[in-house]
Coordinates of C-alpha atoms and ligand atoms in Angstrom, one line a residue:
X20 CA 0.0 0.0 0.0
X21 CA 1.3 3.1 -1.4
X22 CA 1.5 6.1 0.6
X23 CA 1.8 10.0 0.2
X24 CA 5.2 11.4 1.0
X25 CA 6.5 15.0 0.9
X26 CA 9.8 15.6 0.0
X27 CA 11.3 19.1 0.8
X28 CA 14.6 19.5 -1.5
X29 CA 17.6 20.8 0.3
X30 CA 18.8 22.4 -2.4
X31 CA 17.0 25.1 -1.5
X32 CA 17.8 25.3 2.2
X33 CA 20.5 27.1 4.3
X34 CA 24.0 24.8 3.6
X35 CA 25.6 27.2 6.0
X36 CA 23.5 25.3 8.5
X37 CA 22.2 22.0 6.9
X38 CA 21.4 20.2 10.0
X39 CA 19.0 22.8 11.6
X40 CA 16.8 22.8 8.3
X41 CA 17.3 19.5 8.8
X42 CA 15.7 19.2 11.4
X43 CA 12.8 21.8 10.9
X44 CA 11.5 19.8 8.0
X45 CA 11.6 16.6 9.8
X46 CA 9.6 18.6 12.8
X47 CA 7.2 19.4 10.0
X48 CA 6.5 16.0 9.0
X49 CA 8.6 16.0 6.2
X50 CA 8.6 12.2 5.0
X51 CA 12.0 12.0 2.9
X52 CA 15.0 14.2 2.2
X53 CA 15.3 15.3 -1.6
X54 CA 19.0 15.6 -2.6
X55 CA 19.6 17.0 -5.9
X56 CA 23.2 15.8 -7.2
X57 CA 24.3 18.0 -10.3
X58 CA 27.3 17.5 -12.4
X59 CA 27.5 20.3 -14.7
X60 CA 27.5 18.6 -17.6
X61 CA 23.8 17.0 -17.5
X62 CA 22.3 19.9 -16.1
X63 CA 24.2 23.7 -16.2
X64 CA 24.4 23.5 -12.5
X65 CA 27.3 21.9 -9.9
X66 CA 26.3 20.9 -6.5
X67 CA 27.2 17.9 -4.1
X68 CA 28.0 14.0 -4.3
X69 CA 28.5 11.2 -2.0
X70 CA 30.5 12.8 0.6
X71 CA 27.9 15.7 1.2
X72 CA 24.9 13.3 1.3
X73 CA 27.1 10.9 4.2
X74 CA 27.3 14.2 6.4
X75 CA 23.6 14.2 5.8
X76 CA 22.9 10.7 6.4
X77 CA 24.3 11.1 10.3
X78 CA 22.1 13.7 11.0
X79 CA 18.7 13.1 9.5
X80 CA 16.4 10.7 10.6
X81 CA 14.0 10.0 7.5
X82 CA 15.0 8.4 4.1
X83 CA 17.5 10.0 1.8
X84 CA 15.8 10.6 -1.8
X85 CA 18.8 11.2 -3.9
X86 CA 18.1 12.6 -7.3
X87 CA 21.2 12.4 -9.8
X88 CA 21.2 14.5 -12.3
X89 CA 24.8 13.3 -14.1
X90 CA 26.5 12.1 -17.4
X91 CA 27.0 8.4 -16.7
X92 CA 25.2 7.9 -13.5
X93 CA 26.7 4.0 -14.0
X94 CA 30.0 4.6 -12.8
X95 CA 29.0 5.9 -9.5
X96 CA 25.9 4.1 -8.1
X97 CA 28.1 2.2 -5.1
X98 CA 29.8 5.4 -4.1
X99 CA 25.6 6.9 -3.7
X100 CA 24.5 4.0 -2.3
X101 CA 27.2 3.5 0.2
X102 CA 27.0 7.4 1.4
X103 CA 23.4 6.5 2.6
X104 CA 20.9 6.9 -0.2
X105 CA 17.6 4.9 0.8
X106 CA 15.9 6.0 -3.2
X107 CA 18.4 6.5 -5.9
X108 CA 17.5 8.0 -8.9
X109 CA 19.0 8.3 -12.6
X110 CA 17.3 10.4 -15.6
X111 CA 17.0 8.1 -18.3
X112 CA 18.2 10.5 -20.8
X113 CA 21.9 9.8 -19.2
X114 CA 22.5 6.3 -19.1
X115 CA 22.6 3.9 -22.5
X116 CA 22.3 1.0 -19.9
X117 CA 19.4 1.9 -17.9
X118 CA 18.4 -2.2 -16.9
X119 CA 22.1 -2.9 -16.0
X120 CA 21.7 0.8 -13.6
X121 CA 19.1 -0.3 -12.3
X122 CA 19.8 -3.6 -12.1
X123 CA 23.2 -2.2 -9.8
X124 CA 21.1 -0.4 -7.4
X125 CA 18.7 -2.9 -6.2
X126 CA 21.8 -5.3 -5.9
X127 CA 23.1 -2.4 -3.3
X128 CA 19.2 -2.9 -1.6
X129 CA 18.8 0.6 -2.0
X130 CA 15.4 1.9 -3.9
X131 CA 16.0 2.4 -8.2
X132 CA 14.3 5.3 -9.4
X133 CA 14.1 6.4 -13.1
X134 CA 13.9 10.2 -14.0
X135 CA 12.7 11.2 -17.0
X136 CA 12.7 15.1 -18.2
X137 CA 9.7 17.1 -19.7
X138 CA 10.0 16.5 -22.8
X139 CA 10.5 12.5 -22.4
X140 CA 8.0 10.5 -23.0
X141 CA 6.7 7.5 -20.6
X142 CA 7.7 4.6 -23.4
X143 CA 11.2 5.4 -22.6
X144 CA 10.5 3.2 -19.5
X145 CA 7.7 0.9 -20.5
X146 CA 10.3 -2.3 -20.6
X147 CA 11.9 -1.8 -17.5
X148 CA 8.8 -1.1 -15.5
X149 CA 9.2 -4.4 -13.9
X150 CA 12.8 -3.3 -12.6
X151 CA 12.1 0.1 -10.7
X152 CA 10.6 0.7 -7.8
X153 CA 10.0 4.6 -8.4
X154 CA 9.3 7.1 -11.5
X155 CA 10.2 10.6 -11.1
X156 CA 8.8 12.9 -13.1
X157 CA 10.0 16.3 -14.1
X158 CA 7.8 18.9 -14.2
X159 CA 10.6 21.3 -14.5
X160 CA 13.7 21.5 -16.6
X161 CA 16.1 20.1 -14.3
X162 CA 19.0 22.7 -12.8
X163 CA 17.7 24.6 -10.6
X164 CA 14.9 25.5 -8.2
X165 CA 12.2 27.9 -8.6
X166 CA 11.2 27.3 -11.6
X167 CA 7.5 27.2 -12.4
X168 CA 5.5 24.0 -12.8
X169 CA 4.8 23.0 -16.1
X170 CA 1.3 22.3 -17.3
X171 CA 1.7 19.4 -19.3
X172 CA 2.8 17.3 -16.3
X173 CA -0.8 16.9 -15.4
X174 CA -1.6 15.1 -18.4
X175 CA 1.8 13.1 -18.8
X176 CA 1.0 11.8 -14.5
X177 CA -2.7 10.7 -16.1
X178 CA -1.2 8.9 -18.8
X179 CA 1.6 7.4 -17.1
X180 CA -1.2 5.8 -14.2
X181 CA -2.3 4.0 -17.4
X182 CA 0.2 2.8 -18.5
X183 CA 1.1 1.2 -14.3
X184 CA -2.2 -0.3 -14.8
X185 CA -2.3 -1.6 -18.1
X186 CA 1.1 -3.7 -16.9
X187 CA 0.2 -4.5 -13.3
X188 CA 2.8 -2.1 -11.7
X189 CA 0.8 0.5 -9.7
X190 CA 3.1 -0.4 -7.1
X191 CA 5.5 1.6 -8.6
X192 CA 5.9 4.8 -6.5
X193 CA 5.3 7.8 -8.5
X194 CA 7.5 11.2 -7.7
X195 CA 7.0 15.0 -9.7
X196 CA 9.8 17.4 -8.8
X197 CA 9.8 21.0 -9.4
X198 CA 7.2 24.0 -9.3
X199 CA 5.2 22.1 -6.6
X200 CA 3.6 24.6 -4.5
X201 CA 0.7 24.5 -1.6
X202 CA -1.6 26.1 -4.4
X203 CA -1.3 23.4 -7.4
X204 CA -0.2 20.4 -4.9
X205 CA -3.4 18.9 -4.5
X206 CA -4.1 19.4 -8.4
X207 CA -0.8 16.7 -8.9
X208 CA -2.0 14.4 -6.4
X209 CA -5.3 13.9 -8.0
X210 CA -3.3 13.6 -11.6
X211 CA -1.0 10.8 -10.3
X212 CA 1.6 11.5 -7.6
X213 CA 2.6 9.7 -4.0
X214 CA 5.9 11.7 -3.7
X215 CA 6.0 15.5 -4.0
X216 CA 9.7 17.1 -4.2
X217 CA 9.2 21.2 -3.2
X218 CA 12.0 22.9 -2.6
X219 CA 11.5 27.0 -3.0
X220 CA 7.7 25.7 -2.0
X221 CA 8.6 24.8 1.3
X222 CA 12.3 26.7 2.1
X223 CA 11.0 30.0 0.5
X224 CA 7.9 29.8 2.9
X225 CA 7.2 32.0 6.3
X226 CA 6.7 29.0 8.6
X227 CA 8.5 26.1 6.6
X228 CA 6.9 23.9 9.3
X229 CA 3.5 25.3 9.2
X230 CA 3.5 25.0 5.0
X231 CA 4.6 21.1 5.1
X232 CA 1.8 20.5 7.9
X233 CA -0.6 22.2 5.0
X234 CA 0.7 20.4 2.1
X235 CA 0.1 17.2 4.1
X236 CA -3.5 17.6 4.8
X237 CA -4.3 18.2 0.7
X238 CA -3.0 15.5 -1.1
Ligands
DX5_9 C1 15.6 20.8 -10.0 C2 15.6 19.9 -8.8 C3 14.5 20.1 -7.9 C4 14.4 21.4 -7.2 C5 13.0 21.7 -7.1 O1 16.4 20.4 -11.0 O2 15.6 18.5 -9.3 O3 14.5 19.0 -6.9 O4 15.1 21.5 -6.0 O5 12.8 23.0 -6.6 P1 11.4 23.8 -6.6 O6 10.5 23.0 -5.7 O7 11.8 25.1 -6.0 O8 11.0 23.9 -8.0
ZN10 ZN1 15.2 16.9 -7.7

């Protein structure tokens, strides 16, 4: 049984002070961490690998949701998975070996997610349905946070709950990231969505606390 899960993404908290935000969201009710790994070759942005997210795995207390958004995620799915990733994610548009990735990450026990950008479409994963355990889909280019929520996502999340059913996979957990805000959050839970990702949406907010405790009580 499936259930619904916010994610706040740290790449829009305070790394000055990671643990406290850390610890705000958890107070919240956040449900997992969203760590957003970017190599500035996939995406025009640089952040943090392995070594950042094992820092992060001693503090926090809830499952580490780590989105990698990198050229040849392959070569480095033991180095993620042994700094603490509990869900490990690779865009499909990265790897030419997505079974044999995903194939690597449940050997590690760890969670295999499959990322697939806007313009992507849902047969890109069709075959390998029966080898993930989560789909994340962008409703953002991917890069950076704050960008608005594209509107197409709605119909792509109805589309891809089809396509789960028609092959006996609506076990598969699904995850949108990007855009996702208290006003259009309950909008992608009713189009398809068990994980949200918000990162400006719950960061950027007065009472970060307060705006997770809302977000949980509409989808
Ligand atoms: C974007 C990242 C997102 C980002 C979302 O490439 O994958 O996880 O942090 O940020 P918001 O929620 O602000 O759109
Ligand atoms: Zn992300």
């Amino acid at each position: 049984m499936k259930t619904k899960k916010i994610a706040p993404s740290l790449l829009s908290a305070d790394f000055s002070n990671i643990e406290k935000d850390i610890k705000m969201v958890e107070k919240g009710g956040a449900d997992v961490l969203h760590l957003d790994v970017m190599d500035g070759h996939f995406v025009p942005n640089i952040t943090f690998g392995p070594f950042v997210i094992k820092a992060i795995k001693r503090v926090a207390t809830i499952p580490l949701d780590v989105h990698l958004m990198i050229e040849n995620p392959g070569d480095y799915i033991a180095a993620f998975c042994d700094a603490g990733a509990d869900y490990l994610t690779v865009h499909v548009e990265a790897t030419p070996h997505l079974h044999r990735v995903l194939q690597q990450i449940r050997a590690k026990g760890v969670k295999a997610g499959v990322s697939l950008n806007p313009h992507t479409p849902l047969s890109t994963i069709e075959e390998v349905l029966g080898d993930l355990d989560m789909i994340l889909i962008m409703a953002v280019n991917p890069g950076f946070g704050g960008q608005s929520f594209i509107p197409n996502t709605l119909d792509k999340l109805k589309r891809l709950q089809k396509m789960l059913k028609k092959h006996n996979a609506e076990h598969v957990e699904v995850e949108v990231d990007g855009g996702i805000k208290l006003e259009n959050i309950r909008e992608v839970s009713e189009a398809g969505c068990d994980i949200f990702v918000s990162g400006s949406g719950i960061f950027k907010a007065d009472n970060p606390i307060e705006m997770i405790r809302k977000m949980k009580k509409v989808i």
